[in-house]
Structures are given as C-alpha cells and as structure tokens.
Amino acid sequence: MTIHNLYIFDKFGCLLYYAEWNRLKSSGITREEEAKLMYGMLFSLKSFVSKISPLDTKKGFVCYKTNKYALHYLETPTGLKFVLNTDVNAQNVRDLLHQIYSKVYVEYVVKNPVVNLGDPIKSELFKMKLDGVIKQFPAASKAS
Amino acid sequence: MVIYGVYIVSKSGGLIFNHDHNVPKIENEHTFSYPLDLKLVYENKKVVVSFGQKDGIMVGHVLTAANGMPVTGKQLDDGRDVLEVIDNSESYPLTLRFSRPRMTTNEKIFLASMFYPLFAIASQLSPEPKSSGIEVLEADTFKLHCFQTLTGVKFMVVAEPSQTGVDLLLKKIYELYSDFALKNPFYSLEMPVRCELFESNLQSLLEQIEKTGISNV
C-alpha cells in the first residue's frame, strides 16, 4: 500500500500545496504545468460525471483507477479540492482526505492568521502535521 | 444490480455505439402558488432550476411542462414565453413539471470524445511508470468501467456502484462486437455500428445479467 502524492487546489484552480512521498515517474513537465493539467482534468471529469450520471449526484466524482494507481478526490463546499494518488488497493482514502482537510488544513492554515488564503501554503508546521497524518494512515505504514 | 448504459468509442475517440439500458426517468410535478419558491434560469435553450430544491426537484432539473402543456426551450406549445407566465401572478396556481435532463445523441457524442483526453491525461499524470488510462471511474451514483482493446477501441459500461463482475461483461461485449459488428461485411471500421444482430445480442446479454447475474453468462 502506497501513497504517492497530494495536490490541494483552491476554488480558482490555483495550486495551494503539493507534496509527494512515493513518486516513481515524473510527468515530464514543470510542476506548474502539471498542476494546470491536473486541475483541467479534474474540472472536465467533474462535468463529465455530472452529465453522464443517470441520477442526481451529490458528491459527484469520487475517484478513478488505472491499472497502476488510484486518484481520490474530495471537494469541499467552499471549492477546495484535495487530490490524493495512492495505489489501487488503498481503502478508506476518503476518510484520510477528510482528515487532511479538517485536522490539518483547517487547523494549521485557516487558523493561522499570517497565512493568506489563496496563496500557496509555505507553512512548515502544516507540512509536518500533514506528514504525520499521512504516515499514521494504515495504508502508508508499510511504505515510506 | 443495474446497468445503465453501454458505450463503444473508436480508436480516434468518436462514439460508434451507444445503448441506454434502463435509465430511470426522474420527473416531478407540483402545483405552485405565487411567488414561485424556485429560481429558474434560461440557459442552453432550456429552463433550468438554479436554486431551491424541494420535493424531489433538484438544481439542474429542466422545466418540461406547465399546466400540462409541454415546454420547448422557453416556449409553451401555444407560443407564450414560459418565463413570462411564471412571472405573472395571474397565472397561479401553476402546475409545473420538472425532470432530470436526458442526454441527446449530440451530447453523448460530445461526452464520448471528452473521455478520450481524460483517459490519456490520467496515464500521463501517473506517479507510477507505465500506467494505463482510466479503468474505473467512480461517482456516488454510478461507476463507469472502461476496457480498452489492444487495437484502441474502448468499451464503456455505466453501472450501479455495487455492480460486480463488469470486467467480464466488457469482455463479453467485446466478443459480441467482434462477432457481429466486425464480421459484418457491410460494416466499415471507425463508423457507427448499426448491426441489428449486435444490438439484439447485446440486449439479451444485458437482460440475462439482470436476471441471473454475471457469473452465469
């Protein structure tokens, strides 16, 4: 079980934070371009899902899987987007994403008065706490 | 156990076959008094609910009839503008029927070609080397399973999230496709599939799965 990397986007599609733990392949483009590509894909996936869905969606797009990895997606009502890539068999990643949002993002970014919301996150404390939550997660225990 | 639809997308990204299996029809009719407690907007030639959900009427639902009279675009069948009727307090009480929009063929073609780059980007953004494209796409209301053949044709099945064994179904559809579409001398590659035999076989396959489950196919 592996956790590969995490992206956090704000509601305007700006990359707030990127972290990686076990990434074996880089996409061959700069981080900025990659973030734009990722956001574009998520945006299209969201509209694709809402159109192709036979019923009314609530959460909408949740995750997709390829043969090598799974991408899990959590969007808050305020438009923050958390994207976590894991291996295909990881369980309960949605809970982990929710934890990252409520226990790390809200606690160490929103409640930090010197952080400007909408700017990329540079806080060391945030980074440390995020690492802690990821390493605690049972799926990551064997890796990293 | 429900399968909502089957799509086949050619190597170049065009929709060559689509079959809606049993898509539920979501429709709600209610009598409203003035003023209307829903916010309606006119967009993409439809009158759409943009705010206010009640009694099963959700944001995104389209107005299909007013007082039993069908609505096309924003026009009632007798030529009146439905938004003016709704704004007019004298036309109340007013019975409005809303339904979830059904995809038109054009929209389906558009969506099918939209899946193609998503599939490609997913493999490019992979953190692991040599990843395939999207195989399973999960949302809260459905799961889309995609199977790409070696020749690049994509078979997609939209099913309930709890539906299992869809991989088998996809292989089976591939088998039907190669038997009844590809062996048909009147079928040219990359063109939409219009083979009666293929359609009827697919239909019976889906019905059989619904009755007895995938393992018995």
Short mmCIF file of C-alpha atoms in Angstrom, two decimals:
data_model
loop_
_atom_site.label_atom_id
_atom_site.label_comp_id
_atom_site.label_asym_id
_atom_site.label_seq_id
_atom_site.Cartn_x
_atom_site.Cartn_y
_atom_site.Cartn_z
CA MET A 1 0.00 0.00 0.00
CA THR A 2 1.45 3.29 -1.08
CA ILE A 3 0.53 6.92 -1.02
CA HIS A 4 2.08 8.67 -3.99
CA ASN A 5 1.32 12.37 -3.89
CA LEU A 6 -1.15 15.04 -2.84
CA TYR A 7 -2.43 18.17 -4.55
CA ILE A 8 -4.52 20.88 -2.92
CA PHE A 9 -6.29 23.35 -5.19
CA ASP A 10 -8.37 26.35 -4.24
CA LYS A 11 -11.68 27.17 -5.88
CA PHE A 12 -9.99 29.15 -8.65
CA GLY A 13 -7.76 26.26 -9.65
CA CYS A 14 -4.61 27.67 -8.09
CA LEU A 15 -2.26 25.03 -6.68
CA LEU A 16 -2.05 25.68 -2.94
CA TYR A 17 0.11 22.77 -1.98
CA TYR A 18 1.88 19.82 -3.46
CA ALA A 19 3.61 17.01 -1.64
CA GLU A 20 4.97 13.71 -2.76
CA TRP A 21 6.03 10.60 -0.90
CA ASN A 22 6.50 7.75 -3.31
CA ARG A 23 6.57 9.01 -6.82
CA LEU A 24 8.39 6.88 -9.33
CA LYS A 25 7.62 8.72 -12.52
CA SER A 26 7.53 12.42 -13.18
CA SER A 27 5.17 13.70 -15.83
CA GLY A 28 7.98 15.32 -17.81
CA ILE A 29 6.59 18.84 -17.47
CA THR A 30 7.13 21.55 -14.87
CA ARG A 31 5.23 21.49 -11.59
CA GLU A 32 3.15 24.49 -12.64
CA GLU A 33 2.12 22.95 -15.92
CA GLU A 34 1.40 19.67 -14.27
CA ALA A 35 -0.88 21.38 -11.75
CA LYS A 36 -2.76 23.10 -14.53
CA LEU A 37 -3.13 19.85 -16.40
CA MET A 38 -4.34 18.10 -13.28
CA TYR A 39 -6.85 20.82 -12.48
CA GLY A 40 -8.09 20.85 -16.05
CA MET A 41 -8.58 17.12 -15.97
CA LEU A 42 -10.48 17.28 -12.67
CA PHE A 43 -12.68 20.08 -13.93
CA SER A 44 -13.56 18.10 -17.04
CA LEU A 45 -14.08 14.93 -15.05
CA LYS A 46 -16.49 16.76 -12.79
CA SER A 47 -18.61 18.00 -15.65
CA PHE A 48 -18.34 14.65 -17.43
CA VAL A 49 -19.59 12.84 -14.35
CA SER A 50 -22.49 15.21 -13.73
CA LYS A 51 -23.63 14.83 -17.33
CA ILE A 52 -23.25 11.09 -17.76
CA SER A 53 -24.74 10.25 -14.37
CA PRO A 54 -28.16 8.58 -14.67
CA LEU A 55 -29.28 10.00 -11.30
CA ASP A 56 -28.81 13.26 -9.45
CA THR A 57 -25.34 13.37 -7.94
CA LYS A 58 -24.45 14.68 -4.51
CA LYS A 59 -20.72 14.18 -4.13
CA GLY A 60 -20.19 13.70 -7.84
CA PHE A 61 -16.78 12.46 -8.88
CA VAL A 62 -15.12 10.35 -6.15
CA CYS A 63 -12.17 8.52 -7.62
CA TYR A 64 -10.77 6.81 -10.66
CA LYS A 65 -8.46 3.87 -11.03
CA THR A 66 -5.98 2.81 -13.67
CA ASN A 67 -4.02 -0.41 -13.58
CA LYS A 68 -1.20 1.27 -11.59
CA TYR A 69 -2.73 3.90 -9.34
CA ALA A 70 -5.94 5.37 -8.00
CA LEU A 71 -6.77 9.05 -7.79
CA HIS A 72 -9.06 10.09 -4.96
CA TYR A 73 -10.83 13.38 -4.98
CA LEU A 74 -12.52 15.40 -2.27
CA GLU A 75 -14.12 18.75 -2.87
CA THR A 76 -15.40 20.85 -0.01
CA PRO A 77 -18.49 23.05 -0.41
CA THR A 78 -16.14 26.04 -0.45
CA GLY A 79 -14.45 24.72 -3.57
CA LEU A 80 -11.21 23.47 -2.04
CA LYS A 81 -10.03 20.36 -3.84
CA PHE A 82 -7.92 17.63 -2.31
CA VAL A 83 -6.42 15.10 -4.69
CA LEU A 84 -4.51 12.09 -3.44
CA ASN A 85 -2.88 9.45 -5.58
CA THR A 86 -2.48 6.05 -4.00
CA ASP A 87 -2.02 2.51 -5.16
CA VAL A 88 -5.09 0.70 -6.48
CA ASN A 89 -5.91 -1.26 -3.32
CA ALA A 90 -5.90 1.54 -0.76
CA GLN A 91 -9.02 1.65 1.41
CA ASN A 92 -10.80 4.49 3.18
CA VAL A 93 -8.80 7.17 1.41
CA ARG A 94 -11.82 9.43 1.53
CA ASP A 95 -11.61 9.47 5.32
CA LEU A 96 -7.94 10.34 5.10
CA LEU A 97 -8.69 13.22 2.72
CA HIS A 98 -11.34 14.46 5.08
CA GLN A 99 -8.87 14.26 7.94
CA ILE A 100 -6.32 16.22 5.96
CA TYR A 101 -8.94 18.88 5.39
CA SER A 102 -10.41 19.12 8.88
CA LYS A 103 -7.42 18.24 11.06
CA VAL A 104 -4.56 19.72 9.07
CA TYR A 105 -5.78 22.32 6.62
CA VAL A 106 -8.36 23.96 8.85
CA GLU A 107 -6.17 23.75 11.96
CA TYR A 108 -2.85 24.89 10.55
CA VAL A 109 -3.79 27.04 7.58
CA VAL A 110 -7.22 28.54 8.20
CA LYS A 111 -6.49 29.14 11.87
CA ASN A 112 -3.10 30.62 11.11
CA PRO A 113 -3.55 34.40 10.85
CA VAL A 114 -0.36 35.01 8.86
CA VAL A 115 -1.37 32.68 6.02
CA ASN A 116 -3.13 34.45 3.20
CA LEU A 117 -5.89 32.13 1.96
CA GLY A 118 -5.47 31.62 -1.74
CA ASP A 119 -1.67 31.80 -1.62
CA PRO A 120 0.44 28.68 -1.89
CA ILE A 121 0.99 27.16 1.56
CA LYS A 122 4.56 27.54 2.83
CA SER A 123 3.99 26.79 6.50
CA GLU A 124 6.49 24.29 7.93
CA LEU A 125 4.04 23.33 10.65
CA PHE A 126 1.44 22.40 8.05
CA LYS A 127 3.98 20.27 6.24
CA MET A 128 4.97 18.48 9.42
CA LYS A 129 1.41 17.77 10.54
CA LEU A 130 0.44 16.60 7.06
CA ASP A 131 3.37 14.20 7.03
CA GLY A 132 2.25 12.96 10.42
CA VAL A 133 -1.30 12.23 9.29
CA ILE A 134 -0.12 10.51 6.11
CA LYS A 135 2.38 8.32 7.97
CA GLN A 136 -0.23 7.39 10.57
CA PHE A 137 -2.61 6.20 7.90
CA PRO A 138 -2.64 2.39 7.94
CA ALA A 139 -2.26 2.19 4.18
CA ALA A 140 1.05 4.03 4.36
CA SER A 141 2.51 2.12 7.27
CA LYS A 142 4.40 -0.35 5.14
CA ALA A 143 5.65 2.22 2.68
CA SER A 144 7.99 5.17 3.18
CA MET B 1 -27.97 -4.88 -9.99
CA VAL B 2 -28.50 -2.28 -12.65
CA ILE B 3 -26.62 -1.47 -15.82
CA TYR B 4 -27.42 1.98 -17.10
CA GLY B 5 -25.71 2.08 -20.45
CA VAL B 6 -23.07 0.79 -22.84
CA TYR B 7 -20.82 2.97 -24.96
CA ILE B 8 -18.26 1.99 -27.58
CA VAL B 9 -15.68 4.59 -28.59
CA SER B 10 -13.46 4.11 -31.62
CA LYS B 11 -9.69 4.42 -31.72
CA SER B 12 -9.99 8.06 -32.76
CA GLY B 13 -12.37 9.00 -29.97
CA GLY B 14 -15.68 9.01 -31.77
CA LEU B 15 -18.77 7.39 -30.33
CA ILE B 16 -19.60 4.44 -32.57
CA PHE B 17 -22.22 2.73 -30.46
CA ASN B 18 -24.46 3.62 -27.57
CA HIS B 19 -27.17 1.68 -25.82
CA ASP B 20 -29.20 3.03 -22.93
CA HIS B 21 -30.32 0.12 -20.87
CA ASN B 22 -32.65 1.26 -18.14
CA VAL B 23 -32.05 4.83 -17.22
CA PRO B 24 -34.56 5.84 -14.59
CA LYS B 25 -36.83 8.68 -15.55
CA ILE B 26 -36.82 11.31 -12.84
CA GLU B 27 -39.86 13.51 -13.08
CA ASN B 28 -41.74 15.64 -10.59
CA GLU B 29 -44.94 17.60 -10.96
CA HIS B 30 -46.14 20.11 -8.40
CA THR B 31 -48.64 22.89 -8.10
CA PHE B 32 -47.08 26.19 -7.08
CA SER B 33 -48.54 29.38 -5.73
CA TYR B 34 -47.24 32.89 -6.32
CA PRO B 35 -44.42 33.75 -5.86
CA LEU B 36 -42.54 30.70 -7.07
CA ASP B 37 -40.09 29.40 -4.47
CA LEU B 38 -37.62 28.14 -7.06
CA LYS B 39 -35.12 30.18 -9.00
CA LEU B 40 -35.23 29.37 -12.70
CA VAL B 41 -32.77 30.47 -15.36
CA TYR B 42 -32.77 30.10 -19.10
CA GLU B 43 -29.54 28.53 -20.30
CA ASN B 44 -28.53 26.30 -23.21
CA LYS B 45 -32.05 26.61 -24.62
CA LYS B 46 -33.59 25.09 -21.52
CA VAL B 47 -35.31 26.48 -18.45
CA VAL B 48 -33.27 25.10 -15.58
CA VAL B 49 -33.66 25.18 -11.80
CA SER B 50 -30.68 27.14 -10.47
CA PHE B 51 -31.59 27.47 -6.80
CA GLY B 52 -34.06 25.96 -4.36
CA GLN B 53 -34.51 22.21 -4.04
CA LYS B 54 -37.78 20.80 -2.80
CA ASP B 55 -40.00 17.74 -3.18
CA GLY B 56 -37.52 15.93 -5.41
CA ILE B 57 -36.98 18.89 -7.70
CA MET B 58 -33.23 19.38 -7.79
CA VAL B 59 -30.91 22.04 -9.10
CA GLY B 60 -30.22 21.24 -12.75
CA HIS B 61 -33.67 19.84 -13.48
CA VAL B 62 -35.33 21.12 -16.60
CA LEU B 63 -38.84 22.52 -16.90
CA THR B 64 -40.74 20.22 -19.26
CA ALA B 65 -44.36 21.26 -18.88
CA ALA B 66 -46.52 23.99 -17.38
CA ASN B 67 -50.17 23.19 -16.60
CA GLY B 68 -49.72 20.00 -18.60
CA MET B 69 -48.61 21.92 -21.69
CA PRO B 70 -45.17 20.87 -22.97
CA VAL B 71 -42.37 23.41 -22.95
CA THR B 72 -39.81 23.54 -25.76
CA GLY B 73 -36.91 25.83 -24.99
CA LYS B 74 -38.69 28.59 -23.11
CA GLN B 75 -41.77 28.49 -25.28
CA LEU B 76 -45.05 26.91 -24.36
CA ASP B 77 -46.86 24.99 -27.07
CA ASP B 78 -49.31 27.86 -27.55
CA GLY B 79 -46.45 30.26 -28.27
CA ARG B 80 -46.29 32.05 -24.92
CA ASP B 81 -42.98 32.60 -23.15
CA VAL B 82 -42.99 30.34 -20.10
CA LEU B 83 -40.83 32.70 -18.03
CA GLU B 84 -43.38 35.47 -18.54
CA VAL B 85 -46.16 33.11 -17.49
CA ILE B 86 -44.23 32.23 -14.35
CA ASP B 87 -43.59 35.88 -13.52
CA ASN B 88 -47.24 36.76 -13.96
CA SER B 89 -49.15 36.40 -10.67
CA GLU B 90 -52.44 35.87 -12.50
CA SER B 91 -51.36 32.53 -13.94
CA TYR B 92 -51.20 30.94 -10.49
CA PRO B 93 -51.87 28.34 -9.15
CA LEU B 94 -49.49 26.85 -11.71
CA THR B 95 -48.57 23.22 -12.17
CA LEU B 96 -45.00 22.76 -13.31
CA ARG B 97 -43.32 19.54 -14.32
CA PHE B 98 -39.56 19.19 -13.91
CA SER B 99 -37.34 16.35 -14.99
CA ARG B 100 -33.69 15.49 -14.99
CA PRO B 101 -32.35 16.32 -18.46
CA ARG B 102 -31.81 13.32 -20.72
CA MET B 103 -28.71 13.35 -22.84
CA THR B 104 -29.28 13.98 -26.52
CA THR B 105 -27.31 11.99 -29.09
CA ASN B 106 -25.14 15.02 -29.74
CA GLU B 107 -24.30 15.35 -26.07
CA LYS B 108 -23.38 11.69 -25.94
CA ILE B 109 -21.01 12.08 -28.87
CA PHE B 110 -19.54 15.12 -27.17
CA LEU B 111 -19.06 13.27 -23.87
CA ALA B 112 -17.52 10.27 -25.57
CA SER B 113 -14.91 12.42 -27.24
CA MET B 114 -14.34 14.20 -23.92
CA PHE B 115 -13.44 10.91 -22.25
CA TYR B 116 -10.61 10.32 -24.68
CA PRO B 117 -8.26 13.10 -23.41
CA LEU B 118 -9.19 12.36 -19.79
CA PHE B 119 -8.10 8.81 -20.38
CA ALA B 120 -4.80 9.99 -21.87
CA ILE B 121 -4.07 12.62 -19.20
CA ALA B 122 -4.73 10.11 -16.43
CA SER B 123 -1.94 7.98 -17.76
CA GLN B 124 0.38 10.96 -18.24
CA LEU B 125 -0.11 12.27 -14.70
CA SER B 126 0.53 8.87 -13.23
CA PRO B 127 3.01 8.72 -10.34
CA GLU B 128 3.91 5.18 -11.41
CA PRO B 129 5.54 4.34 -14.72
CA LYS B 130 3.65 2.59 -17.50
CA SER B 131 0.20 3.29 -16.23
CA SER B 132 -2.84 2.59 -18.35
CA GLY B 133 -5.63 5.11 -18.73
CA ILE B 134 -8.75 5.23 -16.57
CA GLU B 135 -10.18 1.77 -15.99
CA VAL B 136 -12.81 2.56 -13.40
CA LEU B 137 -14.36 5.95 -12.77
CA GLU B 138 -16.37 6.17 -9.60
CA ALA B 139 -19.01 8.68 -8.59
CA ASP B 140 -21.60 8.49 -5.83
CA THR B 141 -24.38 7.42 -8.20
CA PHE B 142 -22.65 5.20 -10.70
CA LYS B 143 -19.41 3.51 -11.70
CA LEU B 144 -18.04 3.69 -15.20
CA HIS B 145 -15.93 0.74 -16.29
CA CYS B 146 -13.71 1.12 -19.30
CA PHE B 147 -11.93 -1.59 -21.21
CA GLN B 148 -9.53 -0.68 -23.97
CA THR B 149 -8.71 -3.35 -26.51
CA LEU B 150 -5.24 -3.76 -27.98
CA THR B 151 -6.48 -2.04 -31.11
CA GLY B 152 -7.55 1.04 -29.18
CA VAL B 153 -11.31 0.59 -29.17
CA LYS B 154 -12.83 1.48 -25.81
CA PHE B 155 -15.81 -0.31 -24.33
CA MET B 156 -17.52 1.51 -21.51
CA VAL B 157 -20.28 0.35 -19.20
CA VAL B 158 -22.07 2.65 -16.80
CA ALA B 159 -23.47 0.62 -13.92
CA GLU B 160 -24.58 0.90 -10.33
CA PRO B 161 -21.65 1.37 -7.91
CA SER B 162 -22.29 -2.03 -6.32
CA GLN B 163 -22.37 -3.94 -9.58
CA THR B 164 -19.62 -6.54 -9.66
CA GLY B 165 -18.04 -8.50 -12.46
CA VAL B 166 -18.35 -5.76 -15.03
CA ASP B 167 -14.93 -6.71 -16.46
CA LEU B 168 -16.47 -9.98 -17.56
CA LEU B 169 -19.37 -8.16 -19.13
CA LEU B 170 -16.97 -5.88 -21.00
CA LYS B 171 -15.06 -8.84 -22.41
CA LYS B 172 -18.36 -10.39 -23.40
CA ILE B 173 -19.43 -7.22 -25.21
CA TYR B 174 -16.07 -7.19 -26.98
CA GLU B 175 -16.78 -10.73 -28.08
CA LEU B 176 -20.19 -9.73 -29.40
CA TYR B 177 -18.64 -6.73 -31.14
CA SER B 178 -16.05 -8.85 -32.90
CA ASP B 179 -18.61 -11.50 -33.83
CA PHE B 180 -21.48 -9.38 -35.03
CA ALA B 181 -20.05 -5.98 -35.93
CA LEU B 182 -16.59 -6.73 -37.26
CA LYS B 183 -17.64 -9.83 -39.20
CA ASN B 184 -20.45 -7.92 -40.83
CA PRO B 185 -19.28 -7.25 -44.41
CA PHE B 186 -21.31 -4.04 -44.53
CA TYR B 187 -19.57 -2.52 -41.55
CA SER B 188 -16.64 -0.21 -42.14
CA LEU B 189 -14.18 0.43 -39.32
CA GLU B 190 -14.45 3.61 -37.22
CA MET B 191 -18.02 4.11 -38.38
CA PRO B 192 -21.06 3.92 -36.10
CA VAL B 193 -22.20 0.35 -35.51
CA ARG B 194 -25.66 -0.28 -36.87
CA CYS B 195 -25.95 -4.04 -36.83
CA GLU B 196 -29.27 -5.49 -35.71
CA LEU B 197 -27.72 -8.77 -34.67
CA PHE B 198 -25.21 -7.00 -32.46
CA GLU B 199 -27.88 -4.91 -30.80
CA SER B 200 -30.26 -7.77 -30.17
CA ASN B 201 -27.49 -9.96 -28.76
CA LEU B 202 -26.29 -7.18 -26.51
CA GLN B 203 -29.81 -6.52 -25.33
CA SER B 204 -30.36 -10.17 -24.41
CA LEU B 205 -26.97 -10.33 -22.70
CA LEU B 206 -27.84 -7.35 -20.51
CA GLU B 207 -31.26 -8.77 -19.70
CA GLN B 208 -29.78 -12.12 -18.80
CA ILE B 209 -27.27 -10.44 -16.47
CA GLU B 210 -30.02 -8.52 -14.78
CA LYS B 211 -31.96 -11.72 -14.15
CA THR B 212 -29.29 -14.21 -13.22
CA GLY B 213 -26.09 -12.30 -12.51
CA ILE B 214 -22.86 -12.10 -14.43
CA SER B 215 -21.34 -15.37 -13.29
CA ASN B 216 -23.87 -17.43 -15.23
CA VAL B 217 -23.17 -15.86 -18.59
#
